[in-house]
Amino acid sequence: MKKELITLAIETSCDETSCAVLKNGREVLSNIISSQIDIHKKFGGVVPEVASRKHIENMNLIIQQALDEADITFKDIDLIGVTQGPGLVGALLVGISSAKAIAYGLNKPLVGVNHIEGHISANYIEHKNLEPPFTCLIVSGGHTYLVQAEDYTKYELVGRTRDDAAGEAFDKVARALGLSYPGGPLIDKLSKEGNPNAIDFPRVYLEHNSYDFSFSGLKTAVLNYLNQTKQKKEEIVVKDVAASFQQAVIEVLVEKTIKLAKERKSQKIVMAGGVAANEGLRNLMMKVGEDENIEIFYPSRILCTDNAAMIGSAAYFNYIKGQVSDLYLNVVPNLELKG
Ligand code: KG4
Ligand code: ZN
């Protein structure tokens, strides 16, 4: 195998059109992210058909920008990585069709990547010496998973959400508070000024020993609180509601993650996905991790939310393990993490 492997990666699973160039799985030469947030904002969430159309408009331009910024041309590429799923079917199809065309045209290997595995791999870019095994909490807009990462491409799925994803709960509560989409970063910001103990929202732990999550009851509790306060004609202190809601989410996330790490005698906890950008979550995990002597890792903000660099990293680690796709590769909108 060549010492230096150049990967071109494409991510279009939701509302970001992104293309990246990586050297050897951990070094980012470019990571171009074109966000459609301003387009979807006016609808209060992502409109799948609009997302697909915007990906088609953007794709070629973003690929060219990624090559230019990395100062390479198509002929320098050794490997093509692309998000296969989970995600929006039409959106994924745009990325996968582009990746296949490039792989076919260049006669280079193609690797279909699980988006969740991509989120985990963002940590390999951020932390150059990080190696599995570790306990991993993945919290994004569409998914909430608690996994034990055994190797770079092998995971044991221990817990997942039974209803809303953590990010989805942030976005729905934000909407009820009159904040714009996506609401997670806004709740995070407001929480810094609010009182996390102002309102006693429920902490949902489910059955004893369960590593699953549930956020829809908490979301309903917030909606009920807002309705009742309005009916009583009392003032709603938005920053206190935000801070109390966030505290209820992060306490459960941290407690279950630390419990799993201790059970598995894990020395490391890794966080991934959009909600891993949450400052309250980061701070609480760091504090409890310090008390328990467990090292905490998370990516920088830009690598937490959707981007192609993380897909390139996962593609590289799959490739060196011999896991290559063929040109029949198809999108899988509900793709599971492999064990
Ligand atoms: O990982 P991601 O970019 O997309 C998915 O794969 O779903 O995550 C997006 C989610 C959104 O729900 C957004 O509100 C949430 O991550 N998010 C945050 C923060 N930044 C992004 N949630 C809480 N605090 C943040 N700082
Ligand atoms: Zn994502």
CSV table of C-alpha atoms and ligand atoms in Angstrom, one decimal:
chain,number,residue,atom,x,y,z
A,1,MET,CA,0.0,0.0,0.0
A,2,LYS,CA,1.2,3.5,-0.8
A,3,LYS,CA,2.4,5.3,2.3
A,4,GLU,CA,0.2,8.4,1.7
A,5,LEU,CA,-3.4,7.7,0.8
A,6,ILE,CA,-5.4,10.6,-0.5
A,7,THR,CA,-9.2,10.2,0.1
A,8,LEU,CA,-11.9,12.3,-1.5
A,9,ALA,CA,-15.1,12.1,0.7
A,10,ILE,CA,-18.6,13.2,0.0
A,11,GLU,CA,-21.4,13.8,2.6
A,12,THR,CA,-25.0,14.7,1.6
A,13,SER,CA,-27.2,12.8,4.1
A,14,CYS,CA,-29.2,15.8,5.3
A,15,ASP,CA,-28.9,19.5,4.7
A,16,GLU,CA,-25.1,20.0,4.3
A,17,THR,CA,-23.4,19.5,0.9
A,18,SER,CA,-19.9,18.6,1.9
A,19,CYS,CA,-16.7,17.4,0.2
A,20,ALA,CA,-13.3,16.9,1.8
A,21,VAL,CA,-9.8,15.7,1.0
A,22,LEU,CA,-7.8,13.8,3.6
A,23,LYS,CA,-4.4,12.3,3.8
A,24,ASN,CA,-4.3,9.0,5.6
A,25,GLY,CA,-7.5,9.2,7.5
A,26,ARG,CA,-6.5,11.8,10.1
A,27,GLU,CA,-5.1,14.8,8.2
A,28,VAL,CA,-7.6,17.1,6.6
A,29,LEU,CA,-6.4,18.9,3.5
A,30,SER,CA,-9.8,20.5,2.8
A,31,ASN,CA,-13.3,20.2,4.3
A,32,ILE,CA,-15.9,22.3,2.3
A,33,ILE,CA,-19.3,22.5,3.9
A,34,SER,CA,-22.2,24.3,2.2
A,35,SER,CA,-25.1,24.5,4.7
A,36,GLN,CA,-28.7,24.8,3.5
A,37,ILE,CA,-29.9,26.0,7.0
A,38,ASP,CA,-31.0,29.4,5.7
A,39,ILE,CA,-33.2,27.7,3.1
A,40,HIS,CA,-34.9,25.2,5.5
A,41,LYS,CA,-35.1,27.8,8.4
A,42,LYS,CA,-38.4,29.2,7.0
A,43,PHE,CA,-40.0,25.8,7.2
A,44,GLY,CA,-38.8,25.1,10.7
A,45,GLY,CA,-36.9,22.0,9.7
A,46,VAL,CA,-35.3,20.2,6.7
A,47,VAL,CA,-37.6,19.7,3.7
A,48,PRO,CA,-36.2,16.5,2.1
A,49,GLU,CA,-37.1,17.3,-1.6
A,50,VAL,CA,-35.6,20.8,-1.3
A,51,ALA,CA,-32.5,19.3,0.3
A,52,SER,CA,-32.0,16.9,-2.7
A,53,ARG,CA,-32.4,19.6,-5.3
A,54,LYS,CA,-29.9,21.9,-3.5
A,55,HIS,CA,-27.4,19.1,-3.2
A,56,ILE,CA,-27.6,18.6,-7.0
A,57,GLU,CA,-27.0,22.3,-7.6
A,58,ASN,CA,-24.1,22.5,-5.2
A,59,MET,CA,-22.3,19.1,-5.6
A,60,ASN,CA,-19.9,19.8,-8.5
A,61,LEU,CA,-19.0,23.2,-7.2
A,62,ILE,CA,-18.2,21.9,-3.7
A,63,ILE,CA,-16.1,19.0,-5.1
A,64,GLN,CA,-14.0,21.4,-7.2
A,65,GLN,CA,-13.6,23.7,-4.2
A,66,ALA,CA,-12.4,20.8,-2.0
A,67,LEU,CA,-9.8,19.8,-4.7
A,68,ASP,CA,-8.6,23.4,-5.1
A,69,GLU,CA,-8.3,24.1,-1.4
A,70,ALA,CA,-6.3,20.8,-1.0
A,71,ASP,CA,-4.2,21.8,-4.0
A,72,ILE,CA,-4.7,18.5,-5.8
A,73,THR,CA,-6.5,17.3,-9.0
A,74,PHE,CA,-8.6,14.2,-9.6
A,75,LYS,CA,-5.6,12.2,-10.6
A,76,ASP,CA,-4.1,12.5,-7.1
A,77,ILE,CA,-7.1,10.7,-5.5
A,78,ASP,CA,-6.5,7.1,-4.3
A,79,LEU,CA,-9.9,6.4,-2.6
A,80,ILE,CA,-13.4,7.8,-2.7
A,81,GLY,CA,-15.6,7.7,0.4
A,82,VAL,CA,-19.3,8.5,0.5
A,83,THR,CA,-22.1,8.4,3.0
A,84,GLN,CA,-24.4,5.5,2.3
A,85,GLY,CA,-26.8,6.0,5.2
A,86,PRO,CA,-28.6,6.7,7.4
A,87,GLY,CA,-30.1,9.8,6.1
A,88,LEU,CA,-32.6,11.2,3.6
A,89,VAL,CA,-32.9,8.9,0.6
A,90,GLY,CA,-32.9,11.6,-2.1
A,91,ALA,CA,-30.2,13.6,-0.5
A,92,LEU,CA,-28.0,10.5,-0.1
A,93,LEU,CA,-28.5,9.5,-3.7
A,94,VAL,CA,-26.9,12.8,-4.9
A,95,GLY,CA,-23.7,12.1,-3.0
A,96,ILE,CA,-23.5,8.4,-3.9
A,97,SER,CA,-24.1,9.0,-7.6
A,98,SER,CA,-21.4,11.6,-7.7
A,99,ALA,CA,-19.0,9.3,-5.8
A,100,LYS,CA,-19.7,6.4,-8.1
A,101,ALA,CA,-19.1,8.5,-11.2
A,102,ILE,CA,-15.7,9.7,-9.8
A,103,ALA,CA,-14.7,6.2,-8.7
A,104,TYR,CA,-15.6,4.8,-12.1
A,105,GLY,CA,-14.0,7.6,-14.1
A,106,LEU,CA,-10.7,7.3,-12.1
A,107,ASN,CA,-10.9,3.5,-11.7
A,108,LYS,CA,-10.3,4.0,-7.9
A,109,PRO,CA,-11.8,2.1,-5.0
A,110,LEU,CA,-15.1,3.3,-3.5
A,111,VAL,CA,-16.1,2.9,0.2
A,112,GLY,CA,-19.7,3.4,1.4
A,113,VAL,CA,-19.6,4.9,4.9
A,114,ASN,CA,-22.1,4.7,7.7
A,115,HIS,CA,-22.9,8.3,8.7
A,116,ILE,CA,-22.8,7.5,12.4
A,117,GLU,CA,-19.4,5.8,12.1
A,118,GLY,CA,-18.4,9.0,10.4
A,119,HIS,CA,-19.4,11.1,13.4
A,120,ILE,CA,-17.3,8.8,15.6
A,121,SER,CA,-14.3,9.0,13.3
A,122,ALA,CA,-14.4,12.8,13.5
A,123,ASN,CA,-12.5,12.2,16.8
A,124,TYR,CA,-9.6,10.5,15.0
A,125,ILE,CA,-9.1,13.7,13.1
A,126,GLU,CA,-9.3,15.9,16.2
A,127,HIS,CA,-7.2,13.6,18.5
A,128,LYS,CA,-4.3,12.2,16.5
A,129,ASN,CA,-3.4,9.6,19.1
A,130,LEU,CA,-6.9,8.4,19.9
A,131,GLU,CA,-7.3,4.6,19.4
A,132,PRO,CA,-10.2,2.2,20.1
A,133,PRO,CA,-11.4,0.7,22.4
A,134,PHE,CA,-13.6,3.3,24.0
A,135,THR,CA,-17.1,4.0,25.2
A,136,CYS,CA,-18.9,6.4,22.7
A,137,LEU,CA,-22.0,8.6,23.0
A,138,ILE,CA,-23.3,9.7,19.6
A,139,VAL,CA,-25.9,12.5,19.8
A,140,SER,CA,-27.1,14.1,16.6
A,141,GLY,CA,-30.3,15.5,15.1
A,142,GLY,CA,-31.4,12.1,13.9
A,143,HIS,CA,-29.7,9.6,16.3
A,144,THR,CA,-28.8,8.9,19.9
A,145,TYR,CA,-26.6,5.8,20.4
A,146,LEU,CA,-24.4,4.5,23.2
A,147,VAL,CA,-21.8,2.2,21.8
A,148,GLN,CA,-18.7,0.3,22.9
A,149,ALA,CA,-16.2,0.9,20.0
A,150,GLU,CA,-14.1,-2.3,19.9
A,151,ASP,CA,-12.1,-1.3,16.9
A,152,TYR,CA,-12.0,1.3,14.1
A,153,THR,CA,-14.9,-0.3,12.3
A,154,LYS,CA,-16.4,-2.6,14.9
A,155,TYR,CA,-19.0,-1.5,17.5
A,156,GLU,CA,-21.3,-3.0,20.1
A,157,LEU,CA,-24.6,-1.1,20.1
A,158,VAL,CA,-25.5,-1.0,23.8
A,159,GLY,CA,-28.2,1.7,23.9
A,160,ARG,CA,-30.3,3.9,21.6
A,161,THR,CA,-33.2,6.3,21.8
A,162,ARG,CA,-36.7,4.8,21.8
A,163,ASP,CA,-38.3,7.9,20.4
A,164,ASP,CA,-36.8,11.4,19.7
A,165,ALA,CA,-33.1,11.8,19.1
A,166,ALA,CA,-31.3,14.2,21.5
A,167,GLY,CA,-30.9,16.9,18.8
A,168,GLU,CA,-34.5,16.5,17.7
A,169,ALA,CA,-35.6,17.2,21.3
A,170,PHE,CA,-33.5,20.3,21.4
A,171,ASP,CA,-34.9,21.4,18.1
A,172,LYS,CA,-38.5,20.7,19.0
A,173,VAL,CA,-38.3,22.5,22.4
A,174,ALA,CA,-36.5,25.4,20.8
A,175,ARG,CA,-39.4,25.7,18.3
A,176,ALA,CA,-41.9,25.7,21.2
A,177,LEU,CA,-39.9,28.5,22.8
A,178,GLY,CA,-40.1,30.5,19.5
A,179,LEU,CA,-36.4,30.1,18.6
A,180,SER,CA,-35.3,29.4,15.1
A,181,TYR,CA,-34.0,26.2,13.5
A,182,PRO,CA,-31.7,24.4,14.4
A,183,GLY,CA,-32.5,25.2,18.0
A,184,GLY,CA,-29.7,23.2,19.7
A,185,PRO,CA,-27.1,25.9,19.5
A,186,LEU,CA,-29.6,28.6,20.6
A,187,ILE,CA,-30.7,26.6,23.7
A,188,ASP,CA,-27.0,26.0,24.5
A,189,LYS,CA,-26.4,29.8,24.4
A,190,LEU,CA,-29.4,30.7,26.4
A,191,SER,CA,-28.7,28.0,29.0
A,192,LYS,CA,-25.5,29.9,30.0
A,193,GLU,CA,-27.6,32.8,31.3
A,194,GLY,CA,-30.5,30.7,32.7
A,195,ASN,CA,-31.0,28.8,35.9
A,196,PRO,CA,-30.8,25.0,35.3
A,197,ASN,CA,-32.7,24.3,38.6
A,198,ALA,CA,-35.5,26.8,37.9
A,199,ILE,CA,-38.0,24.1,36.7
A,200,ASP,CA,-37.8,20.5,37.8
A,201,PHE,CA,-38.2,18.6,34.4
A,202,PRO,CA,-38.2,14.8,34.5
A,203,ARG,CA,-35.0,12.8,34.1
A,204,VAL,CA,-36.0,9.7,32.1
A,205,TYR,CA,-33.8,6.7,32.9
A,206,LEU,CA,-36.2,3.9,31.8
A,207,GLU,CA,-35.8,0.5,33.3
A,208,HIS,CA,-33.1,-0.2,35.8
A,209,ASN,CA,-29.9,-1.2,33.9
A,210,SER,CA,-31.3,0.0,30.6
A,211,TYR,CA,-28.9,2.0,28.4
A,212,ASP,CA,-31.7,3.2,26.2
A,213,PHE,CA,-32.9,6.8,26.1
A,214,SER,CA,-36.3,8.5,25.8
A,215,PHE,CA,-36.7,12.2,25.2
A,216,SER,CA,-40.3,12.6,24.1
A,217,GLY,CA,-41.7,12.6,27.7
A,218,LEU,CA,-39.3,15.4,28.6
A,219,LYS,CA,-40.4,17.4,25.4
A,220,THR,CA,-44.1,17.0,26.5
A,221,ALA,CA,-43.2,18.1,30.0
A,222,VAL,CA,-41.7,21.3,28.6
A,223,LEU,CA,-44.8,21.9,26.3
A,224,ASN,CA,-47.1,21.3,29.3
A,225,TYR,CA,-45.1,23.7,31.5
A,226,LEU,CA,-45.3,26.4,28.7
A,227,ASN,CA,-49.1,25.9,28.3
A,228,GLN,CA,-49.8,25.9,32.0
A,229,THR,CA,-47.7,29.0,32.6
A,230,LYS,CA,-49.5,30.8,29.8
A,231,GLN,CA,-52.9,29.8,31.2
A,232,LYS,CA,-51.9,31.1,34.6
A,233,LYS,CA,-50.8,34.3,32.8
A,234,GLU,CA,-47.4,34.0,34.5
A,235,GLU,CA,-44.2,35.1,32.8
A,236,ILE,CA,-42.2,32.5,30.9
A,237,VAL,CA,-38.5,33.0,31.5
A,238,VAL,CA,-37.2,31.5,28.2
A,239,LYS,CA,-33.5,31.2,29.4
A,240,ASP,CA,-34.6,29.3,32.6
A,241,VAL,CA,-36.8,26.9,30.6
A,242,ALA,CA,-33.9,26.4,28.1
A,243,ALA,CA,-31.4,25.8,30.9
A,244,SER,CA,-33.7,23.5,32.9
A,245,PHE,CA,-34.5,21.4,29.8
A,246,GLN,CA,-30.8,21.2,28.8
A,247,GLN,CA,-29.9,20.1,32.3
A,248,ALA,CA,-32.5,17.3,32.2
A,249,VAL,CA,-31.1,16.0,28.9
A,250,ILE,CA,-27.4,16.2,29.7
A,251,GLU,CA,-27.7,14.7,33.2
A,252,VAL,CA,-29.2,11.5,31.7
A,253,LEU,CA,-26.7,11.4,28.8
A,254,VAL,CA,-23.7,11.8,31.1
A,255,GLU,CA,-24.9,9.4,33.8
A,256,LYS,CA,-25.6,6.5,31.3
A,257,THR,CA,-22.4,7.0,29.4
A,258,ILE,CA,-20.3,7.1,32.6
A,259,LYS,CA,-22.1,4.0,33.9
A,260,LEU,CA,-21.3,2.0,30.7
A,261,ALA,CA,-17.7,3.2,30.7
A,262,LYS,CA,-17.3,2.0,34.3
A,263,GLU,CA,-19.1,-1.3,33.6
A,264,ARG,CA,-16.7,-2.0,30.7
A,265,LYS,CA,-13.7,-0.6,32.6
A,266,SER,CA,-13.2,1.9,29.8
A,267,GLN,CA,-10.5,4.5,30.3
A,268,LYS,CA,-11.9,6.7,27.5
A,269,ILE,CA,-15.2,8.3,26.6
A,270,VAL,CA,-15.7,9.7,23.1
A,271,MET,CA,-18.6,12.0,22.2
A,272,ALA,CA,-19.8,12.6,18.6
A,273,GLY,CA,-22.6,14.2,16.6
A,274,GLY,CA,-24.1,17.7,16.5
A,275,VAL,CA,-25.2,17.7,20.2
A,276,ALA,CA,-21.6,16.9,21.2
A,277,ALA,CA,-21.0,20.6,20.4
A,278,ASN,CA,-23.2,21.5,23.5
A,279,GLU,CA,-21.1,23.3,26.1
A,280,GLY,CA,-23.2,22.1,29.0
A,281,LEU,CA,-22.8,18.5,27.9
A,282,ARG,CA,-19.1,18.9,27.4
A,283,ASN,CA,-18.5,20.6,30.7
A,284,LEU,CA,-20.6,18.1,32.7
A,285,MET,CA,-19.0,15.1,31.0
A,286,MET,CA,-15.5,16.5,31.7
A,287,LYS,CA,-16.3,17.2,35.3
A,288,VAL,CA,-17.7,13.7,36.0
A,289,GLY,CA,-15.0,12.1,33.8
A,290,GLU,CA,-12.4,13.8,36.0
A,291,ASP,CA,-14.0,12.5,39.2
A,292,GLU,CA,-14.1,9.0,37.8
A,293,ASN,CA,-10.6,9.2,36.2
A,294,ILE,CA,-11.9,8.7,32.7
A,295,GLU,CA,-10.5,10.7,29.8
A,296,ILE,CA,-13.1,12.6,27.7
A,297,PHE,CA,-12.7,13.3,24.0
A,298,TYR,CA,-14.9,15.3,21.6
A,299,PRO,CA,-14.3,16.9,18.2
A,300,SER,CA,-14.1,20.7,17.7
A,301,ARG,CA,-17.5,22.3,16.8
A,302,ILE,CA,-17.1,22.1,13.0
A,303,LEU,CA,-16.3,18.4,13.2
A,304,CYS,CA,-19.3,17.7,15.5
A,305,THR,CA,-21.9,18.7,12.9
A,306,ASP,CA,-22.2,17.1,9.5
A,307,ASN,CA,-19.1,17.3,7.3
A,308,ALA,CA,-17.3,15.2,4.7
A,309,ALA,CA,-13.9,15.0,6.6
A,310,MET,CA,-15.4,12.6,9.1
A,311,ILE,CA,-16.7,10.4,6.3
A,312,GLY,CA,-13.2,10.5,4.7
A,313,SER,CA,-11.7,9.3,8.0
A,314,ALA,CA,-14.2,6.4,8.3
A,315,ALA,CA,-13.7,5.5,4.6
A,316,TYR,CA,-9.9,5.3,5.2
A,317,PHE,CA,-10.2,3.0,8.2
A,318,ASN,CA,-12.7,0.7,6.4
A,319,TYR,CA,-10.4,0.6,3.3
A,320,ILE,CA,-7.3,-0.4,5.3
A,321,LYS,CA,-9.4,-3.2,6.8
A,322,GLY,CA,-10.3,-4.4,3.3
A,323,GLN,CA,-13.9,-3.2,3.4
A,324,VAL,CA,-14.4,-1.8,-0.1
A,325,SER,CA,-17.8,-1.3,-1.9
A,326,ASP,CA,-18.5,-2.0,-5.6
A,327,LEU,CA,-20.3,0.2,-8.1
A,328,TYR,CA,-23.7,-1.4,-7.2
A,329,LEU,CA,-23.5,0.4,-3.8
A,330,ASN,CA,-26.9,1.8,-3.0
A,331,VAL,CA,-28.2,4.2,-0.3
A,332,VAL,CA,-29.7,2.7,2.9
A,333,PRO,CA,-31.7,5.4,4.6
A,334,ASN,CA,-32.0,3.4,7.9
A,335,LEU,CA,-28.5,1.9,7.8
A,336,GLU,CA,-27.5,0.3,11.2
A,337,LEU,CA,-24.0,0.5,12.8
A,338,LYS,CA,-22.2,-2.7,12.2
A,339,GLY,CA,-21.3,-5.0,15.0
B,1,KG4,O1,-24.9,15.6,13.6
B,1,KG4,P1,-25.7,16.7,13.0
B,1,KG4,O2,-25.1,17.8,12.3
B,1,KG4,O3,-26.8,16.1,12.0
B,1,KG4,C1,-27.3,14.8,12.1
B,1,KG4,O4,-26.7,13.9,11.7
B,1,KG4,O5,-28.5,14.8,12.6
B,1,KG4,O6,-26.6,17.2,14.3
B,1,KG4,C2,-27.5,18.3,14.1
B,1,KG4,C3,-28.2,18.4,15.5
B,1,KG4,C4,-29.4,19.4,15.5
B,1,KG4,O7,-30.5,18.8,16.1
B,1,KG4,C5,-28.8,20.6,16.3
B,1,KG4,O8,-29.8,21.3,17.0
B,1,KG4,C6,-27.9,19.9,17.2
B,1,KG4,O9,-27.3,18.9,16.5
B,1,KG4,N1,-26.9,20.8,17.8
B,1,KG4,C7,-26.8,21.1,19.1
B,1,KG4,C8,-25.7,22.0,19.2
B,1,KG4,N2,-25.2,22.2,18.0
B,1,KG4,C9,-25.9,21.5,17.1
B,1,KG4,N3,-27.5,20.7,20.2
B,1,KG4,C10,-27.2,21.2,21.4
B,1,KG4,N4,-26.3,22.1,21.6
B,1,KG4,C11,-25.5,22.6,20.5
B,1,KG4,N5,-24.5,23.4,20.8
B,2,ZN,ZN,-24.9,13.8,11.3
